[in-house]
mmCIF file of C-alpha atoms in Angstrom:
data_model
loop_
_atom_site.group_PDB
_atom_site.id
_atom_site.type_symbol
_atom_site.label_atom_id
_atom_site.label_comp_id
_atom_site.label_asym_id
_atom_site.label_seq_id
_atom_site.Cartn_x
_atom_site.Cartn_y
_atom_site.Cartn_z
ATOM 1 C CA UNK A 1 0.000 0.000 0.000
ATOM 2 C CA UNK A 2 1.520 3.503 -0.672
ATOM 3 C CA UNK A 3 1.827 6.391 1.454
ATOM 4 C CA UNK A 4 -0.759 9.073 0.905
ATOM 5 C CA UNK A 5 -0.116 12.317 -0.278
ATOM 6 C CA UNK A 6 -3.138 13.796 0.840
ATOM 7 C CA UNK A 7 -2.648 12.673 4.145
ATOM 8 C CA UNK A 8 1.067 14.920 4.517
ATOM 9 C CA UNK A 9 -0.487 17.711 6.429
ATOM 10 C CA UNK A 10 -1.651 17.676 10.461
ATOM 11 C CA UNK A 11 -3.588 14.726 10.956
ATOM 12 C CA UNK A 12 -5.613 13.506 13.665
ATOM 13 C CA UNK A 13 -5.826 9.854 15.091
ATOM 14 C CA UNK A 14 -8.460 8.877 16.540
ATOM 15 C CA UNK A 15 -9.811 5.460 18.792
ATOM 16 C CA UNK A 16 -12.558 5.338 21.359
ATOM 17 C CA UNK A 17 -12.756 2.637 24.129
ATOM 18 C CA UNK A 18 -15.691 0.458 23.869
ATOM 19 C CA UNK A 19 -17.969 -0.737 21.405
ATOM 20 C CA UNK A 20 -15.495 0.423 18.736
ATOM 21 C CA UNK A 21 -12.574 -1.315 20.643
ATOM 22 C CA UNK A 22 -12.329 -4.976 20.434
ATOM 23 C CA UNK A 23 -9.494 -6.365 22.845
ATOM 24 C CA UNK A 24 -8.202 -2.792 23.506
ATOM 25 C CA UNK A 25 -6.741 -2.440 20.221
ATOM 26 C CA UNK A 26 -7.852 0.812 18.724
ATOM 27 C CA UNK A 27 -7.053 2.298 22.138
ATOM 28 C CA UNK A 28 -3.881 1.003 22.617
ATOM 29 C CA UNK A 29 -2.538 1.855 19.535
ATOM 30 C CA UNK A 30 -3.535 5.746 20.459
ATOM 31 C CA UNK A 31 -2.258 5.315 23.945
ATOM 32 C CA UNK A 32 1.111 3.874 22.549
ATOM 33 C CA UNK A 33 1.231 6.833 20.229
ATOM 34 C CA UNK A 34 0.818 9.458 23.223
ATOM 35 C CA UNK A 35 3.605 8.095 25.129
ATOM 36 C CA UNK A 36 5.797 7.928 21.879
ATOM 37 C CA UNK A 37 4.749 11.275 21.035
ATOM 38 C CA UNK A 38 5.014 12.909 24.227
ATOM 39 C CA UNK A 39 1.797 14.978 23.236
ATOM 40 C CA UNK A 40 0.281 17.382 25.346
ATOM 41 C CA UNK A 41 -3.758 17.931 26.257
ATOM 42 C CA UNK A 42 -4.865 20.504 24.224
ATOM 43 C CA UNK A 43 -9.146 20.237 24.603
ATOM 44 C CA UNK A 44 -10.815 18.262 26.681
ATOM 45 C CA UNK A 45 -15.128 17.384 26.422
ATOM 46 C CA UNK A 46 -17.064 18.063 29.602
ATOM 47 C CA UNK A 47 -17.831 14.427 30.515
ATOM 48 C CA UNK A 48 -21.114 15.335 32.900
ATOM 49 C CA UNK A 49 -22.704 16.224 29.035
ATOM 50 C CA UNK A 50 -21.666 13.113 27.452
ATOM 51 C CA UNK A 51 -21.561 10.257 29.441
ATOM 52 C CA UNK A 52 -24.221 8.022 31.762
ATOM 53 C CA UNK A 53 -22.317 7.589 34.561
ATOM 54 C CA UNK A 54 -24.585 4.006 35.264
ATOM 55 C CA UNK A 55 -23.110 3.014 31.989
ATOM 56 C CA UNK A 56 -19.679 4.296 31.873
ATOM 57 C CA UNK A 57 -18.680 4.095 35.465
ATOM 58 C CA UNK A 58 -15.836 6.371 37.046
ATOM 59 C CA UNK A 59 -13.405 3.519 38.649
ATOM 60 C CA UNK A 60 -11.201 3.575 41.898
ATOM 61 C CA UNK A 61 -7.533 3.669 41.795
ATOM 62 C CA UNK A 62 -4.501 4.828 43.744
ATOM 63 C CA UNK A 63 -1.668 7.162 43.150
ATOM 64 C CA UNK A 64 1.991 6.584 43.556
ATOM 65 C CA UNK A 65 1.775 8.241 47.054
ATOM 66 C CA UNK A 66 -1.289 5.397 47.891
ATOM 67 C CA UNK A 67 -3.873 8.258 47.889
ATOM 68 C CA UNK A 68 -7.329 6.538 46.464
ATOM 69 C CA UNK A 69 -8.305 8.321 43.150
ATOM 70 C CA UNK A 70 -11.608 8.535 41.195
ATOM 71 C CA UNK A 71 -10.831 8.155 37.551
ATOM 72 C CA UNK A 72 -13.600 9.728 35.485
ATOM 73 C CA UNK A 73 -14.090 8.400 32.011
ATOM 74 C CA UNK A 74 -12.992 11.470 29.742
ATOM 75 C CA UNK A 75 -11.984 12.447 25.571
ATOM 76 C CA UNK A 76 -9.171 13.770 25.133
ATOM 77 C CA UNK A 77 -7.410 15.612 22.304
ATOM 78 C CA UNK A 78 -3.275 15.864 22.778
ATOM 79 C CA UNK A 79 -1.364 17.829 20.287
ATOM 80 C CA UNK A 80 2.388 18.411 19.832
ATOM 81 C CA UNK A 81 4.618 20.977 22.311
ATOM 82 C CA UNK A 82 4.414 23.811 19.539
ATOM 83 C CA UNK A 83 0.503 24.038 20.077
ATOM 84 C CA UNK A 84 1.112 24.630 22.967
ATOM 85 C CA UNK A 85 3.575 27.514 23.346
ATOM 86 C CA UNK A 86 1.381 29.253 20.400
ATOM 87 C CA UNK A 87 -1.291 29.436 23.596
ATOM 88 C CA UNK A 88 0.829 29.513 26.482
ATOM 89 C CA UNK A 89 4.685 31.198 25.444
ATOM 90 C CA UNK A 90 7.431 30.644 27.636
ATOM 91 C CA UNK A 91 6.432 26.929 27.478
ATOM 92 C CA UNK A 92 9.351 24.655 28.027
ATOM 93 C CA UNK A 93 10.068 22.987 23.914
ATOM 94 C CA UNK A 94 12.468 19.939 24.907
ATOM 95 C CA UNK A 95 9.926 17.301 24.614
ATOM 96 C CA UNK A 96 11.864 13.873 23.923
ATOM 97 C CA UNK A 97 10.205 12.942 20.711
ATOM 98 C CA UNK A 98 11.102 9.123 19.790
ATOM 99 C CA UNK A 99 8.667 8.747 16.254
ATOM 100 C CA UNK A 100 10.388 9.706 13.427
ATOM 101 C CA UNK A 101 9.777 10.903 10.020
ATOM 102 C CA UNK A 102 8.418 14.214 8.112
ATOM 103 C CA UNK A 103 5.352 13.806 9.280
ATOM 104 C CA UNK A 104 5.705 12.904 13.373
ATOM 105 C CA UNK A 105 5.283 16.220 14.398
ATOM 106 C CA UNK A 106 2.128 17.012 12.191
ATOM 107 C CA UNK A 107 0.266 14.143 14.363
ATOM 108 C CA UNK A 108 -2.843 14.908 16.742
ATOM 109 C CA UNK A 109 -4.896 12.562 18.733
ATOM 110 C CA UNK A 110 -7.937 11.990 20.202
ATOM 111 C CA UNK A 111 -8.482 9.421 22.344
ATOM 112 C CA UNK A 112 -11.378 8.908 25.234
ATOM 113 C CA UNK A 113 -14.336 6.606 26.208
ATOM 114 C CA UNK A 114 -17.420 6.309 23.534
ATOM 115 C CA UNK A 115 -19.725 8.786 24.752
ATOM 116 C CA UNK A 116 -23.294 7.022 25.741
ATOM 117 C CA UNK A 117 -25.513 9.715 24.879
ATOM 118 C CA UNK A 118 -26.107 13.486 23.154
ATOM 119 C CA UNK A 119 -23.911 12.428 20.037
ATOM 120 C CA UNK A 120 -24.506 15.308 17.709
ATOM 121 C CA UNK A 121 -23.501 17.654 20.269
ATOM 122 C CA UNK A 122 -20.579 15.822 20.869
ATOM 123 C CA UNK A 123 -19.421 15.911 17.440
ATOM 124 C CA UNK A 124 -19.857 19.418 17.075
ATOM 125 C CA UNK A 125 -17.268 20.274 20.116
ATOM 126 C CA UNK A 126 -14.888 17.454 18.521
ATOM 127 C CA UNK A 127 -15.087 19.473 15.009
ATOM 128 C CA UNK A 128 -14.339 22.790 16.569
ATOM 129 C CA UNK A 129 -11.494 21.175 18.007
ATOM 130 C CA UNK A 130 -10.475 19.879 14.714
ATOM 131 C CA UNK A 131 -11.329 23.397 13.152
ATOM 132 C CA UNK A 132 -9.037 24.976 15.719
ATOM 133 C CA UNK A 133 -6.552 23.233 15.158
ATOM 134 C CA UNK A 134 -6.405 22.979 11.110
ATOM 135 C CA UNK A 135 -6.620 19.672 11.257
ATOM 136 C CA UNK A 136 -6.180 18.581 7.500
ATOM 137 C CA UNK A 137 -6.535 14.483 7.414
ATOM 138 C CA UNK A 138 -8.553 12.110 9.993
ATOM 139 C CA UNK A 139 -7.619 8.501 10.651
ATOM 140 C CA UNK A 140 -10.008 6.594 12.814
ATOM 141 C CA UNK A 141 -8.694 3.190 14.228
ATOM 142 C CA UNK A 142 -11.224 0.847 15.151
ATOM 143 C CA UNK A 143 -11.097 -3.583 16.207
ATOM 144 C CA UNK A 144 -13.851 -5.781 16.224
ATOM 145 C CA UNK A 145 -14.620 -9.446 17.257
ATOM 146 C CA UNK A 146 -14.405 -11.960 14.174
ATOM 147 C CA UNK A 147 -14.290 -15.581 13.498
ATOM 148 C CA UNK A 148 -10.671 -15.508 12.942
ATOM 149 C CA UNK A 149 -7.766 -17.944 14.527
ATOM 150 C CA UNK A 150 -5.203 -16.136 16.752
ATOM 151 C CA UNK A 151 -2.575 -17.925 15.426
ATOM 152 C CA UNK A 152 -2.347 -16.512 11.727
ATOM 153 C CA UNK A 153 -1.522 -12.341 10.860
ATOM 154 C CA UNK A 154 -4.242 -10.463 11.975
ATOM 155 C CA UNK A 155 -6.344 -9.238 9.131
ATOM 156 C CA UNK A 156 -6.332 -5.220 9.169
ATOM 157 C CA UNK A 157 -9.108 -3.942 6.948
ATOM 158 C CA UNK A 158 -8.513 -0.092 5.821
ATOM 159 C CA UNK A 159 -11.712 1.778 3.955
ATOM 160 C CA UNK A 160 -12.203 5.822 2.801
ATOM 161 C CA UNK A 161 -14.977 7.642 2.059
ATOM 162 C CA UNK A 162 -12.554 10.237 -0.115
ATOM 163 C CA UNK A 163 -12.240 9.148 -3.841
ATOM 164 C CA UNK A 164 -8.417 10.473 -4.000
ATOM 165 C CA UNK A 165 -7.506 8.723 -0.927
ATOM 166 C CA UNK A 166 -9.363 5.312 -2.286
ATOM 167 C CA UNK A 167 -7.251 5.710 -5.304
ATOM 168 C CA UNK A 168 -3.722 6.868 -3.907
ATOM 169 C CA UNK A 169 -4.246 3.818 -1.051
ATOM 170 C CA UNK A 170 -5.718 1.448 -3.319
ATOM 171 C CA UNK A 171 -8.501 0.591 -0.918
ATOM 172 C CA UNK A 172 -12.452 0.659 -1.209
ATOM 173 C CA UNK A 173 -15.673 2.090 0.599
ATOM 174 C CA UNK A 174 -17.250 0.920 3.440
ATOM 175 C CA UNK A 175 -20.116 -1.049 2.242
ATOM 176 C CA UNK A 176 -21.330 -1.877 5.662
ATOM 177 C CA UNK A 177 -24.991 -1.186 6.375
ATOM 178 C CA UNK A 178 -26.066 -1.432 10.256
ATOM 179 C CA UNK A 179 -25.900 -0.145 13.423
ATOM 180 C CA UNK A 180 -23.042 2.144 13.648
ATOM 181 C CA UNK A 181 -20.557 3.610 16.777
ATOM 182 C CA UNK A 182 -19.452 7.272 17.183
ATOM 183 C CA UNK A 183 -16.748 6.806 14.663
ATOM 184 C CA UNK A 184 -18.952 6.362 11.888
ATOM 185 C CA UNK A 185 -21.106 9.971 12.869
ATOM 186 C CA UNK A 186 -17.816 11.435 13.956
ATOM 187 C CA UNK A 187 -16.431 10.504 10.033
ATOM 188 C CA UNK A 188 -19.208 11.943 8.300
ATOM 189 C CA UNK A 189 -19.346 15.033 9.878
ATOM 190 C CA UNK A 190 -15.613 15.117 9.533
ATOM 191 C CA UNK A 191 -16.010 13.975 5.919
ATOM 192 C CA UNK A 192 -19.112 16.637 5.344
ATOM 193 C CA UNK A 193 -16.609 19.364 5.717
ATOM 194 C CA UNK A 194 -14.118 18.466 3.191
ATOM 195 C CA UNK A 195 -11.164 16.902 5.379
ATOM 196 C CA UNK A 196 -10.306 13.561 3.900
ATOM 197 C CA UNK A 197 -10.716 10.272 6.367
ATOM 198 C CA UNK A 198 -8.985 6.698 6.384
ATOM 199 C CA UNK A 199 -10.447 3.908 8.700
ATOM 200 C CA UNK A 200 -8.502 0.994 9.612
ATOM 201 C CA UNK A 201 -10.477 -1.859 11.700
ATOM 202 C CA UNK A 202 -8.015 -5.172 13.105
ATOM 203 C CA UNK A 203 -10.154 -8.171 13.614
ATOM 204 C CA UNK A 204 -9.384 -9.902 17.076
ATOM 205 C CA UNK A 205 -10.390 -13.314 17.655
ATOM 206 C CA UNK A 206 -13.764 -13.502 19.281
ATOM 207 C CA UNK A 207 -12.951 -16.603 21.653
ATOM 208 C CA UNK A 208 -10.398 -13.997 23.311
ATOM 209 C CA UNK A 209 -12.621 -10.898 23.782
ATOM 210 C CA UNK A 210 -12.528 -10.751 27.557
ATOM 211 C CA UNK A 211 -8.248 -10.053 27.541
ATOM 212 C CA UNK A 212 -6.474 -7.243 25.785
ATOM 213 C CA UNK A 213 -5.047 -8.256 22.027
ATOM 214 C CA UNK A 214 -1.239 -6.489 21.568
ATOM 215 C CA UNK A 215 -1.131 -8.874 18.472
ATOM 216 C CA UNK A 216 -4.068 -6.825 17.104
ATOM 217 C CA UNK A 217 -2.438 -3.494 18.394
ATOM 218 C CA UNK A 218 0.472 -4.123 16.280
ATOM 219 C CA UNK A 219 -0.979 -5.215 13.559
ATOM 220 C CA UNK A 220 -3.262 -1.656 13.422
ATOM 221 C CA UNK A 221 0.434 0.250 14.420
ATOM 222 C CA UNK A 222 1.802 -1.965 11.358
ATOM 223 C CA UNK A 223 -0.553 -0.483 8.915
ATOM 224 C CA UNK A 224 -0.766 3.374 10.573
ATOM 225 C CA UNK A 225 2.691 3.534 9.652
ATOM 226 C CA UNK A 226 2.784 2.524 6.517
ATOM 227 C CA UNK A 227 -0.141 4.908 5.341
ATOM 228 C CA UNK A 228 0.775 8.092 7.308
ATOM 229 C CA UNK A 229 4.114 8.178 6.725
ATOM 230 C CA UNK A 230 5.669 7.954 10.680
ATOM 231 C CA UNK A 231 7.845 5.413 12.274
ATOM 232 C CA UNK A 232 6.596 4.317 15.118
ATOM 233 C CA UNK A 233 9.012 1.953 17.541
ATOM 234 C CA UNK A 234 7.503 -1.341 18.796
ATOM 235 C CA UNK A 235 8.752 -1.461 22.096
ATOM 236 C CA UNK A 236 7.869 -4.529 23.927
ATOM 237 C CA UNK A 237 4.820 -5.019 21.735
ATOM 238 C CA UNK A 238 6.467 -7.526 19.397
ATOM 239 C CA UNK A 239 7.242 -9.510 22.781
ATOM 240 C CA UNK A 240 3.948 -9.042 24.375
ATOM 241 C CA UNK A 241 2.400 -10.113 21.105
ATOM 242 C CA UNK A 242 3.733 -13.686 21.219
ATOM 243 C CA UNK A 243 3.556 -13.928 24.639
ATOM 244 C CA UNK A 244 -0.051 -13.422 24.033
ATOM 245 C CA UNK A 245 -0.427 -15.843 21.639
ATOM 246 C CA UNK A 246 1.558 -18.320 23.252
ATOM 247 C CA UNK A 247 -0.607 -17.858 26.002
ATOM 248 C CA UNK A 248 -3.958 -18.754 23.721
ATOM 249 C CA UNK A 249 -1.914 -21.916 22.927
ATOM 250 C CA UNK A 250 -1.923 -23.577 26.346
ATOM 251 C CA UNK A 251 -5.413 -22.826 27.233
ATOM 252 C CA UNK A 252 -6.077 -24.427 23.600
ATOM 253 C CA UNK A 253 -3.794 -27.715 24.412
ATOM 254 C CA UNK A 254 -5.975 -27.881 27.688
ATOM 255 C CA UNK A 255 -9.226 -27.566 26.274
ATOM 256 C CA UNK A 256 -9.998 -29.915 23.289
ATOM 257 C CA UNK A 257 -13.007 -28.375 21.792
ATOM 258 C CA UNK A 258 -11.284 -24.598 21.645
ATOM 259 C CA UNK A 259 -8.183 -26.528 20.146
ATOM 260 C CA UNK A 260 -10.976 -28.155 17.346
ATOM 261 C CA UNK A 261 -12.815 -24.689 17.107
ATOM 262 C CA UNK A 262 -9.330 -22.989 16.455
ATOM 263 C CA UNK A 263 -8.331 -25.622 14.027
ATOM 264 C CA UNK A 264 -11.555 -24.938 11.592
ATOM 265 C CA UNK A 265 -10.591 -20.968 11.609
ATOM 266 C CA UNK A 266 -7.247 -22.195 10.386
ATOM 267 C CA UNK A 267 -8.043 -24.303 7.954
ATOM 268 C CA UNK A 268 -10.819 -21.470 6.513
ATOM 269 C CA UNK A 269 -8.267 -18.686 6.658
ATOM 270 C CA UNK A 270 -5.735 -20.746 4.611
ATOM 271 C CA UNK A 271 -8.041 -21.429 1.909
ATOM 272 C CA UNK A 272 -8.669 -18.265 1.156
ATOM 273 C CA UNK A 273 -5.081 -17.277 1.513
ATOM 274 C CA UNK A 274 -3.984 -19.195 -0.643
ATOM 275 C CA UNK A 275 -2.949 -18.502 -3.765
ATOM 276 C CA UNK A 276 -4.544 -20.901 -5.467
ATOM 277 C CA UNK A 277 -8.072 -19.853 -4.146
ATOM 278 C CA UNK A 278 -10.814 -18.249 -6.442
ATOM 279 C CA UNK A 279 -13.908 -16.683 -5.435
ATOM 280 C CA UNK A 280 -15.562 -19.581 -5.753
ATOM 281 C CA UNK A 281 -13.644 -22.080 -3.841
ATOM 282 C CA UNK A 282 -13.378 -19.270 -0.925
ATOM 283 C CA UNK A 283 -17.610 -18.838 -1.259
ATOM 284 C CA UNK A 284 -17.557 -22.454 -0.699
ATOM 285 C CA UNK A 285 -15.358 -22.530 1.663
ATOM 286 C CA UNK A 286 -17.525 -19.945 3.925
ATOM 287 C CA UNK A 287 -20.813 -21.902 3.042
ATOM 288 C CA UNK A 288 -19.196 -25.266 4.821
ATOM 289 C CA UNK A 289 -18.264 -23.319 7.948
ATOM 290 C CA UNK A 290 -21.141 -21.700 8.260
ATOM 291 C CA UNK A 291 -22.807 -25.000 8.173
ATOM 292 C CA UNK A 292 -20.315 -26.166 10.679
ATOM 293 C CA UNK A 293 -20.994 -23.304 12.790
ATOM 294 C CA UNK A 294 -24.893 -24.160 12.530
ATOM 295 C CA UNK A 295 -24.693 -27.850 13.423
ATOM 296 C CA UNK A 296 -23.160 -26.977 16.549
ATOM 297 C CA UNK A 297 -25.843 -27.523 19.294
ATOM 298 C CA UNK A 298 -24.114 -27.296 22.398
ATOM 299 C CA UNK A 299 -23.938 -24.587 25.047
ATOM 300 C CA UNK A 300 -21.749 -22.245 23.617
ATOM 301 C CA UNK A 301 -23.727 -21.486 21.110
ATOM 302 C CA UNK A 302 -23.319 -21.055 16.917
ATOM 303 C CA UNK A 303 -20.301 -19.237 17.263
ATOM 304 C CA UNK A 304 -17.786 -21.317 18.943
ATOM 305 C CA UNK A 305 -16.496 -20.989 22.709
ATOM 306 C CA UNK A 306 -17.492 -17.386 23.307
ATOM 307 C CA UNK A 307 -21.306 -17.183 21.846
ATOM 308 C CA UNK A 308 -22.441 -16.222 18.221
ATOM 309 C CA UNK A 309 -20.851 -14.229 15.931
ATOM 310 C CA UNK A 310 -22.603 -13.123 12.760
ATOM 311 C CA UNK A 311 -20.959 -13.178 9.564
ATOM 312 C CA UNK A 312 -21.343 -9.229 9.782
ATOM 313 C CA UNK A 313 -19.348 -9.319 12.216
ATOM 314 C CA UNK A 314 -16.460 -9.980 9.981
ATOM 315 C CA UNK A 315 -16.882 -6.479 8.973
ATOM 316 C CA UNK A 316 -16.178 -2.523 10.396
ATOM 317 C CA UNK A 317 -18.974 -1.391 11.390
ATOM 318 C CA UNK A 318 -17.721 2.403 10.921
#
């Protein structure tokens, strides 16, 4: 995939914990970038507007000093030191930047819990922020729970709704149709006033959803890279990745139906990733495992160990 050009100017990344978050993914790829960054708040939503406090709970914690803390859930946008002494001068400058590349200190985030209610409002008081800052290019990072094996690559799907950036990145639209999270009314909005968005969704294995996925963080840090021109260090990702995995493997050599279930996503990723396979033989392919999936009548359900899974789930749903 090339780098785009339309995507050179200040961009803004963005992941929300929650429904759009599958195995902390999308989040953890933004958090990563913060600390890499060493970014800076710059605007920050009023949470008492945005969020049902029944539903998105503030949780207990401690400081280093062992002084209990409440931590409220919160959106946050962070932007590089030289925002900041524009606003503020005098401003110490000698943050230690680690990414690297033309475009590292052109990068923005925006990073928080999905807001549960008064949407529109909160995408108006994101796009001001965006406004404010002449934000130029929008990449929204997103995960999702699929019928996929942990043990392969995880598949990284990237979509635009801009016609250049389709063609420079060689990717398509979204043709999802369903219900949607705030990514999808943040994009259009976004979209509606002519800054060009990207959307890249990692697919984390459903059986897994209760446990964070670094092997699905790295995969959507893998791809950010590549499109928006930064280079982003692993860290101890790589290592936490197959430690992960590794871990998957000995609860599947201790449980012989998930070591079955896991065996059948295997066998239906590799025959489409093959290179021999057509559109046909991978149709077919899907048809038997569905079947599969429907003959199974015990208590976990169509979908395997963790409950059903539709076959839209396969697919972002912004």
């Amino acid at each position: 995939m090339a780098e785009a050009r339309i995507l050179k100017g200040r961009l803004l990344v963005v992941a929300f914990e929650g429904w759009n978050d599958a195995g902390d993914a999308a989040s953890g790829a933004v958090s990563m970038l913060k600390d890499l960054l060493d970014l800076y708040p710059i605007a920050e939503i009023d949470a008492e507007r945005y969020f049902d406090y029944q539903f998105n709970r503030p949780t207990s914690t401690q400081d280093e000093d062992g002084n209990r803390l409440l931590v409220w859930p919160s959106v946050m946008t962070y932007g590089p030191t030289s925002v900041l002494t524009q606003r503020a001068p005098g401003l110490a400058t000698d943050a230690d930047i680690d990414v690297s590349a033309d475009n590292a200190s052109n990068v923005y985030l925006l990073l928080g819990t999905e807001p549960s209610r008064n949407w529109k409002s909160f995408t108006a008081e994101i796009m001001q922020t965006i406004t404010e800052n002449s934000i130029e290019g929008v990449v929204f990072l997103g995960a999702m729970l699929a019928d996929v094996p942990h043990t392969r690559p995880i598949s990284v799907f990237v979509t635009s709704e801009n016609a250049e950036l389709r063609h420079e990145l060689g990717v398509e639209k979204s043709a999802y149709e369903g219900p949607v999270g705030i990514l999808s009314v943040l994009g259009e909005a976004v979209e509606k006033a002519g800054i060009p968005t990207v959307s890249i969704w990692a697919s984390v294995p459903h059986y897994v959803h209760n446990a964070p996925s670094p092997k699905a963080t790295l995969a959507i840090i893998d791809k950010l890279e590549e499109i928006i021109d930064v280079v982003i260090p692993r860290g101890d990702l790589v290592d936490e990745s197959a430690a992960w995995e590794s871990g998957i493997d000995v609860l599947a050599g201790e449980d012989e139906e998930m070591a079955s279930y896991i065996s059948q996503l295997e066998q239906a990723r590799d025959t489409v990733d093959s290179p021999e396979a057509s559109g046909e033989a991978i149709a077919q392919e899907f048809e038997r495992y569905l079947r599969r999936r429907d003959g199974k009548a015990d208590g976990h359900g169509k979908g395997g160990p963790s409950g059903p899974q539709g076959p839209d789930d396969r697919w972002p749903k912004d």
